[in-house]
């Protein structure tokens, strides 16, 4: 449900719903191979990281809503920069507080993308309350023991997909032991799982991310349109001589050259 809400706040972005999250399992198997070893605990942690890594792109992932975003220093700085770009002068605190809706929305979209990986680190642990039933709290991991045992490392691995690769070894533990009551060899290698997440996520580029009819409904423009155009053109990648090979449905016409170069860079 949280993944489906992303499109409300970032409609120009390619698909980040559950179809993308599910496809990461396919990409991981294609990249790592069907015999790549995962303990049951690693499968649970990897699945959790797949599910939450992008959820912070939607306001729904913030239990306090827009107020939680507007309290972030980066949101205030972004509004200030946009106002300065528009007027040519540094805005006052009052001008920032009274910024037009268009600038506030622009800043919110920018900050959601900028903070989504960092916010993912908290998502396996926080709760949402039902306004019509104050006694009910909703967690992404219902079981409190599993949430406490694996929620923190799921969040760190999800966050890591935006880190520089060399930071994985610096900030993630090499091995986590099995919790009580489980087989002792059900260990978790967070660095291994972080590598799987970042490669699978970066490699999921095909028509499932940019359905043609959905593009017609949303009408993305600029750089976003290039991403929609090229991903709609791509078939699923296949493994060929230890490489991922991407093929397109047709040639890119000259007026879609910028989309072709975006595909090439991706």
PDB file of N, CA and C in Angstrom, residues 178-248:
ATOM      1  N   UNK A 178      22.763 -15.951  14.432  1.00  0.00           N
ATOM      2  CA  UNK A 178      21.355 -16.363  14.437  1.00  0.00           C
ATOM      3  C   UNK A 178      20.713 -16.014  15.780  1.00  0.00           C
ATOM      4  N   UNK A 179      19.461 -15.610  15.791  1.00  0.00           N
ATOM      5  CA  UNK A 179      18.780 -15.328  17.063  1.00  0.00           C
ATOM      6  C   UNK A 179      18.457 -16.621  17.807  1.00  0.00           C
ATOM      7  N   UNK A 180      18.169 -16.487  19.085  1.00  0.00           N
ATOM      8  CA  UNK A 180      17.826 -17.646  19.882  1.00  0.00           C
ATOM      9  C   UNK A 180      16.607 -18.377  19.337  1.00  0.00           C
ATOM     10  N   UNK A 181      16.666 -19.707  19.392  1.00  0.00           N
ATOM     11  CA  UNK A 181      15.544 -20.507  18.907  1.00  0.00           C
ATOM     12  C   UNK A 181      15.652 -20.891  17.455  1.00  0.00           C
ATOM     13  N   UNK A 182      16.651 -20.358  16.744  1.00  0.00           N
ATOM     14  CA  UNK A 182      16.859 -20.704  15.341  1.00  0.00           C
ATOM     15  C   UNK A 182      18.148 -21.494  15.196  1.00  0.00           C
ATOM     16  N   UNK A 183      18.283 -22.177  14.084  1.00  0.00           N
ATOM     17  CA  UNK A 183      19.509 -22.911  13.803  1.00  0.00           C
ATOM     18  C   UNK A 183      20.700 -21.954  13.840  1.00  0.00           C
ATOM     19  N   UNK A 184      21.805 -22.399  14.437  1.00  0.00           N
ATOM     20  CA  UNK A 184      22.972 -21.537  14.618  1.00  0.00           C
ATOM     21  C   UNK A 184      23.591 -21.075  13.310  1.00  0.00           C
ATOM     22  N   UNK A 185      23.340 -21.829  12.218  1.00  0.00           N
ATOM     23  CA  UNK A 185      23.934 -21.430  10.935  1.00  0.00           C
ATOM     24  C   UNK A 185      23.027 -20.495  10.138  1.00  0.00           C
ATOM     25  N   UNK A 186      21.941 -20.023  10.750  1.00  0.00           N
ATOM     26  CA  UNK A 186      21.082 -19.034  10.087  1.00  0.00           C
ATOM     27  C   UNK A 186      21.654 -17.629  10.306  1.00  0.00           C
ATOM     28  N   UNK A 187      22.857 -17.438   9.842  1.00  0.00           N
ATOM     29  CA  UNK A 187      23.519 -16.142   9.963  1.00  0.00           C
ATOM     30  C   UNK A 187      23.075 -15.210   8.844  1.00  0.00           C
ATOM     31  N   UNK A 188      23.430 -13.938   8.972  1.00  0.00           N
ATOM     32  CA  UNK A 188      23.117 -12.931   7.957  1.00  0.00           C
ATOM     33  C   UNK A 188      24.395 -12.181   7.601  1.00  0.00           C
ATOM     34  N   UNK A 189      24.681 -12.101   6.307  1.00  0.00           N
ATOM     35  CA  UNK A 189      25.815 -11.331   5.797  1.00  0.00           C
ATOM     36  C   UNK A 189      25.252 -10.046   5.172  1.00  0.00           C
ATOM     37  N   UNK A 190      25.214  -8.947   5.934  1.00  0.00           N
ATOM     38  CA  UNK A 190      24.591  -7.713   5.432  1.00  0.00           C
ATOM     39  C   UNK A 190      25.266  -7.139   4.187  1.00  0.00           C
ATOM     40  N   UNK A 191      26.585  -7.260   4.079  1.00  0.00           N
ATOM     41  CA  UNK A 191      27.282  -6.703   2.915  1.00  0.00           C
ATOM     42  C   UNK A 191      26.869  -7.447   1.649  1.00  0.00           C
ATOM     43  N   UNK A 192      26.786  -8.762   1.744  1.00  0.00           N
ATOM     44  CA  UNK A 192      26.341  -9.567   0.604  1.00  0.00           C
ATOM     45  C   UNK A 192      24.931  -9.146   0.168  1.00  0.00           C
ATOM     46  N   UNK A 193      24.038  -8.983   1.140  1.00  0.00           N
ATOM     47  CA  UNK A 193      22.650  -8.630   0.818  1.00  0.00           C
ATOM     48  C   UNK A 193      22.568  -7.211   0.250  1.00  0.00           C
ATOM     49  N   UNK A 194      23.385  -6.296   0.767  1.00  0.00           N
ATOM     50  CA  UNK A 194      23.398  -4.925   0.245  1.00  0.00           C
ATOM     51  C   UNK A 194      23.861  -4.892  -1.202  1.00  0.00           C
ATOM     52  N   UNK A 195      24.828  -5.758  -1.543  1.00  0.00           N
ATOM     53  CA  UNK A 195      25.292  -5.835  -2.935  1.00  0.00           C
ATOM     54  C   UNK A 195      24.199  -6.374  -3.845  1.00  0.00           C
ATOM     55  N   UNK A 196      23.462  -7.363  -3.366  1.00  0.00           N
ATOM     56  CA  UNK A 196      22.362  -7.911  -4.164  1.00  0.00           C
ATOM     57  C   UNK A 196      21.302  -6.842  -4.405  1.00  0.00           C
ATOM     58  N   UNK A 197      20.930  -6.111  -3.342  1.00  0.00           N
ATOM     59  CA  UNK A 197      19.901  -5.073  -3.472  1.00  0.00           C
ATOM     60  C   UNK A 197      20.301  -4.010  -4.480  1.00  0.00           C
ATOM     61  N   UNK A 198      21.503  -3.466  -4.374  1.00  0.00           N
ATOM     62  CA  UNK A 198      21.888  -2.336  -5.236  1.00  0.00           C
ATOM     63  C   UNK A 198      22.042  -2.770  -6.687  1.00  0.00           C
ATOM     64  N   UNK A 199      22.535  -3.982  -6.933  1.00  0.00           N
ATOM     65  CA  UNK A 199      22.680  -4.422  -8.320  1.00  0.00           C
ATOM     66  C   UNK A 199      21.331  -4.782  -8.933  1.00  0.00           C
ATOM     67  N   UNK A 200      20.476  -5.440  -8.158  1.00  0.00           N
ATOM     68  CA  UNK A 200      19.146  -5.793  -8.673  1.00  0.00           C
ATOM     69  C   UNK A 200      18.330  -4.542  -8.962  1.00  0.00           C
ATOM     70  N   UNK A 201      18.396  -3.567  -8.060  1.00  0.00           N
ATOM     71  CA  UNK A 201      17.622  -2.335  -8.224  1.00  0.00           C
ATOM     72  C   UNK A 201      18.096  -1.544  -9.437  1.00  0.00           C
ATOM     73  N   UNK A 202      19.404  -1.415  -9.591  1.00  0.00           N
ATOM     74  CA  UNK A 202      19.947  -0.656 -10.719  1.00  0.00           C
ATOM     75  C   UNK A 202      19.663  -1.336 -12.054  1.00  0.00           C
ATOM     76  N   UNK A 203      19.523  -2.658 -12.036  1.00  0.00           N
ATOM     77  CA  UNK A 203      19.369  -3.413 -13.284  1.00  0.00           C
ATOM     78  C   UNK A 203      17.925  -3.565 -13.738  1.00  0.00           C
ATOM     79  N   UNK A 204      16.972  -3.236 -12.859  1.00  0.00           N
ATOM     80  CA  UNK A 204      15.575  -3.421 -13.251  1.00  0.00           C
ATOM     81  C   UNK A 204      15.121  -2.280 -14.151  1.00  0.00           C
ATOM     82  N   UNK A 205      15.434  -2.406 -15.423  1.00  0.00           N
ATOM     83  CA  UNK A 205      15.081  -1.414 -16.436  1.00  0.00           C
ATOM     84  C   UNK A 205      14.376  -2.138 -17.572  1.00  0.00           C
ATOM     85  N   UNK A 206      13.060  -2.107 -17.595  1.00  0.00           N
ATOM     86  CA  UNK A 206      12.315  -2.699 -18.706  1.00  0.00           C
ATOM     87  C   UNK A 206      10.908  -2.123 -18.721  1.00  0.00           C
ATOM     88  N   UNK A 207      10.087  -2.614 -19.622  1.00  0.00           N
ATOM     89  CA  UNK A 207       8.776  -2.019 -19.861  1.00  0.00           C
ATOM     90  C   UNK A 207       7.844  -2.083 -18.659  1.00  0.00           C
ATOM     91  N   UNK A 208       8.122  -2.952 -17.692  1.00  0.00           N
ATOM     92  CA  UNK A 208       7.289  -3.004 -16.492  1.00  0.00           C
ATOM     93  C   UNK A 208       7.415  -1.730 -15.659  1.00  0.00           C
ATOM     94  N   UNK A 209       8.528  -1.016 -15.810  1.00  0.00           N
ATOM     95  CA  UNK A 209       8.732   0.222 -15.060  1.00  0.00           C
ATOM     96  C   UNK A 209       8.035   1.412 -15.716  1.00  0.00           C
ATOM     97  N   UNK A 210       7.621   1.263 -16.987  1.00  0.00           N
ATOM     98  CA  UNK A 210       7.079   2.408 -17.713  1.00  0.00           C
ATOM     99  C   UNK A 210       6.002   1.974 -18.706  1.00  0.00           C
ATOM    100  N   UNK A 211       4.862   1.460 -18.221  1.00  0.00           N
ATOM    101  CA  UNK A 211       3.789   1.047 -19.132  1.00  0.00           C
ATOM    102  C   UNK A 211       3.314   2.210 -19.999  1.00  0.00           C
ATOM    103  N   UNK A 212       3.108   1.944 -21.286  1.00  0.00           N
ATOM    104  CA  UNK A 212       2.739   2.994 -22.222  1.00  0.00           C
ATOM    105  C   UNK A 212       1.463   3.728 -21.849  1.00  0.00           C
ATOM    106  N   UNK A 213       0.444   2.990 -21.437  1.00  0.00           N
ATOM    107  CA  UNK A 213      -0.833   3.617 -21.107  1.00  0.00           C
ATOM    108  C   UNK A 213      -0.686   4.505 -19.878  1.00  0.00           C
ATOM    109  N   UNK A 214       0.105   4.051 -18.902  1.00  0.00           N
ATOM    110  CA  UNK A 214       0.324   4.855 -17.708  1.00  0.00           C
ATOM    111  C   UNK A 214       1.077   6.136 -18.057  1.00  0.00           C
ATOM    112  N   UNK A 215       2.018   6.044 -18.997  1.00  0.00           N
ATOM    113  CA  UNK A 215       2.731   7.239 -19.461  1.00  0.00           C
ATOM    114  C   UNK A 215       1.766   8.227 -20.112  1.00  0.00           C
ATOM    115  N   UNK A 216       0.811   7.692 -20.886  1.00  0.00           N
ATOM    116  CA  UNK A 216      -0.176   8.557 -21.534  1.00  0.00           C
ATOM    117  C   UNK A 216      -1.049   9.271 -20.500  1.00  0.00           C
ATOM    118  N   UNK A 217      -1.337   8.594 -19.390  1.00  0.00           N
ATOM    119  CA  UNK A 217      -2.163   9.184 -18.344  1.00  0.00           C
ATOM    120  C   UNK A 217      -1.416  10.261 -17.568  1.00  0.00           C
ATOM    121  N   UNK A 218      -0.145  10.034 -17.298  1.00  0.00           N
ATOM    122  CA  UNK A 218       0.616  10.946 -16.443  1.00  0.00           C
ATOM    123  C   UNK A 218       1.309  12.062 -17.220  1.00  0.00           C
ATOM    124  N   UNK A 219       1.681  11.795 -18.474  1.00  0.00           N
ATOM    125  CA  UNK A 219       2.324  12.818 -19.291  1.00  0.00           C
ATOM    126  C   UNK A 219       3.623  13.351 -18.737  1.00  0.00           C
ATOM    127  N   UNK A 220       4.599  12.490 -18.432  1.00  0.00           N
ATOM    128  CA  UNK A 220       5.882  12.984 -17.911  1.00  0.00           C
ATOM    129  C   UNK A 220       6.583  13.877 -18.930  1.00  0.00           C
ATOM    130  N   UNK A 221       7.393  14.808 -18.441  1.00  0.00           N
ATOM    131  CA  UNK A 221       8.106  15.742 -19.323  1.00  0.00           C
ATOM    132  C   UNK A 221       9.585  15.776 -18.948  1.00  0.00           C
ATOM    133  N   UNK A 222      10.390  16.353 -19.839  1.00  0.00           N
ATOM    134  CA  UNK A 222      11.805  16.550 -19.567  1.00  0.00           C
ATOM    135  C   UNK A 222      12.554  15.255 -19.366  1.00  0.00           C
ATOM    136  N   UNK A 223      13.458  15.252 -18.364  1.00  0.00           N
ATOM    137  CA  UNK A 223      14.283  14.081 -18.084  1.00  0.00           C
ATOM    138  C   UNK A 223      13.425  12.882 -17.700  1.00  0.00           C
ATOM    139  N   UNK A 224      12.318  13.131 -17.002  1.00  0.00           N
ATOM    140  CA  UNK A 224      11.428  12.023 -16.628  1.00  0.00           C
ATOM    141  C   UNK A 224      10.868  11.340 -17.865  1.00  0.00           C
ATOM    142  N   UNK A 225      10.500  12.129 -18.875  1.00  0.00           N
ATOM    143  CA  UNK A 225       9.962  11.562 -20.112  1.00  0.00           C
ATOM    144  C   UNK A 225      10.993  10.652 -20.782  1.00  0.00           C
ATOM    145  N   UNK A 226      12.272  11.038 -20.745  1.00  0.00           N
ATOM    146  CA  UNK A 226      13.313  10.196 -21.339  1.00  0.00           C
ATOM    147  C   UNK A 226      13.368   8.830 -20.663  1.00  0.00           C
ATOM    148  N   UNK A 227      13.230   8.810 -19.350  1.00  0.00           N
ATOM    149  CA  UNK A 227      13.244   7.533 -18.627  1.00  0.00           C
ATOM    150  C   UNK A 227      12.029   6.681 -19.000  1.00  0.00           C
ATOM    151  N   UNK A 228      10.869   7.315 -19.091  1.00  0.00           N
ATOM    152  CA  UNK A 228       9.663   6.577 -19.470  1.00  0.00           C
ATOM    153  C   UNK A 228       9.804   6.014 -20.886  1.00  0.00           C
ATOM    154  N   UNK A 229      10.292   6.828 -21.805  1.00  0.00           N
ATOM    155  CA  UNK A 229      10.393   6.405 -23.206  1.00  0.00           C
ATOM    156  C   UNK A 229      11.336   5.215 -23.350  1.00  0.00           C
ATOM    157  N   UNK A 230      12.541   5.320 -22.769  1.00  0.00           N
ATOM    158  CA  UNK A 230      13.495   4.247 -23.016  1.00  0.00           C
ATOM    159  C   UNK A 230      13.115   2.960 -22.290  1.00  0.00           C
ATOM    160  N   UNK A 231      12.534   3.065 -21.084  1.00  0.00           N
ATOM    161  CA  UNK A 231      12.191   1.837 -20.368  1.00  0.00           C
ATOM    162  C   UNK A 231      10.984   1.137 -21.003  1.00  0.00           C
ATOM    163  N   UNK A 232      10.072   1.927 -21.557  1.00  0.00           N
ATOM    164  CA  UNK A 232       8.953   1.303 -22.271  1.00  0.00           C
ATOM    165  C   UNK A 232       9.447   0.528 -23.489  1.00  0.00           C
ATOM    166  N   UNK A 233      10.574   0.930 -24.056  1.00  0.00           N
ATOM    167  CA  UNK A 233      11.118   0.287 -25.253  1.00  0.00           C
ATOM    168  C   UNK A 233      11.866  -1.013 -24.951  1.00  0.00           C
ATOM    169  N   UNK A 234      12.192  -1.264 -23.681  1.00  0.00           N
ATOM    170  CA  UNK A 234      13.073  -2.383 -23.367  1.00  0.00           C
ATOM    171  C   UNK A 234      12.333  -3.655 -22.985  1.00  0.00           C
ATOM    172  N   UNK A 235      12.845  -4.778 -23.508  1.00  0.00           N
ATOM    173  CA  UNK A 235      12.448  -6.091 -23.016  1.00  0.00           C
ATOM    174  C   UNK A 235      13.197  -6.370 -21.714  1.00  0.00           C
ATOM    175  N   UNK A 236      12.784  -7.424 -20.995  1.00  0.00           N
ATOM    176  CA  UNK A 236      13.529  -7.832 -19.811  1.00  0.00           C
ATOM    177  C   UNK A 236      14.959  -8.215 -20.206  1.00  0.00           C
ATOM    178  N   UNK A 237      15.930  -7.927 -19.366  1.00  0.00           N
ATOM    179  CA  UNK A 237      17.305  -8.332 -19.680  1.00  0.00           C
ATOM    180  C   UNK A 237      17.467  -9.843 -19.589  1.00  0.00           C
ATOM    181  N   UNK A 238      18.467 -10.347 -20.281  1.00  0.00           N
ATOM    182  CA  UNK A 238      18.793 -11.769 -20.202  1.00  0.00           C
ATOM    183  C   UNK A 238      20.285 -11.910 -19.944  1.00  0.00           C
ATOM    184  N   UNK A 239      20.669 -13.068 -19.455  1.00  0.00           N
ATOM    185  CA  UNK A 239      22.071 -13.330 -19.158  1.00  0.00           C
ATOM    186  C   UNK A 239      22.729 -13.942 -20.381  1.00  0.00           C
ATOM    187  N   UNK A 240      23.846 -13.343 -20.819  1.00  0.00           N
ATOM    188  CA  UNK A 240      24.557 -13.836 -21.989  1.00  0.00           C
ATOM    189  C   UNK A 240      26.055 -13.683 -21.742  1.00  0.00           C
ATOM    190  N   UNK A 241      26.767 -14.816 -21.658  1.00  0.00           N
ATOM    191  CA  UNK A 241      28.212 -14.801 -21.416  1.00  0.00           C
ATOM    192  C   UNK A 241      28.578 -13.940 -20.210  1.00  0.00           C
ATOM    193  N   UNK A 242      27.857 -14.152 -19.123  1.00  0.00           N
ATOM    194  CA  UNK A 242      28.138 -13.474 -17.862  1.00  0.00           C
ATOM    195  C   UNK A 242      27.862 -11.974 -17.890  1.00  0.00           C
ATOM    196  N   UNK A 243      27.044 -11.528 -18.834  1.00  0.00           N
ATOM    197  CA  UNK A 243      26.627 -10.124 -18.884  1.00  0.00           C
ATOM    198  C   UNK A 243      25.110 -10.039 -18.976  1.00  0.00           C
ATOM    199  N   UNK A 244      24.565  -8.940 -18.471  1.00  0.00           N
ATOM    200  CA  UNK A 244      23.148  -8.664 -18.684  1.00  0.00           C
ATOM    201  C   UNK A 244      23.005  -7.965 -20.028  1.00  0.00           C
ATOM    202  N   UNK A 245      22.148  -8.500 -20.878  1.00  0.00           N
ATOM    203  CA  UNK A 245      21.952  -7.930 -22.209  1.00  0.00           C
ATOM    204  C   UNK A 245      20.525  -7.378 -22.302  1.00  0.00           C
ATOM    205  N   UNK A 246      20.428  -6.113 -22.711  1.00  0.00           N
ATOM    206  CA  UNK A 246      19.133  -5.453 -22.881  1.00  0.00           C
ATOM    207  C   UNK A 246      18.861  -5.268 -24.370  1.00  0.00           C
ATOM    208  N   UNK A 247      17.640  -5.547 -24.783  1.00  0.00           N
ATOM    209  CA  UNK A 247      17.256  -5.350 -26.183  1.00  0.00           C
ATOM    210  C   UNK A 247      15.996  -4.494 -26.241  1.00  0.00           C
ATOM    211  N   UNK A 248      15.879  -3.735 -27.322  1.00  0.00           N
ATOM    212  CA  UNK A 248      14.730  -2.846 -27.470  1.00  0.00           C
ATOM    213  C   UNK A 248      13.758  -3.408 -28.500  1.00  0.00           C
TER     214      UNK A 248
END
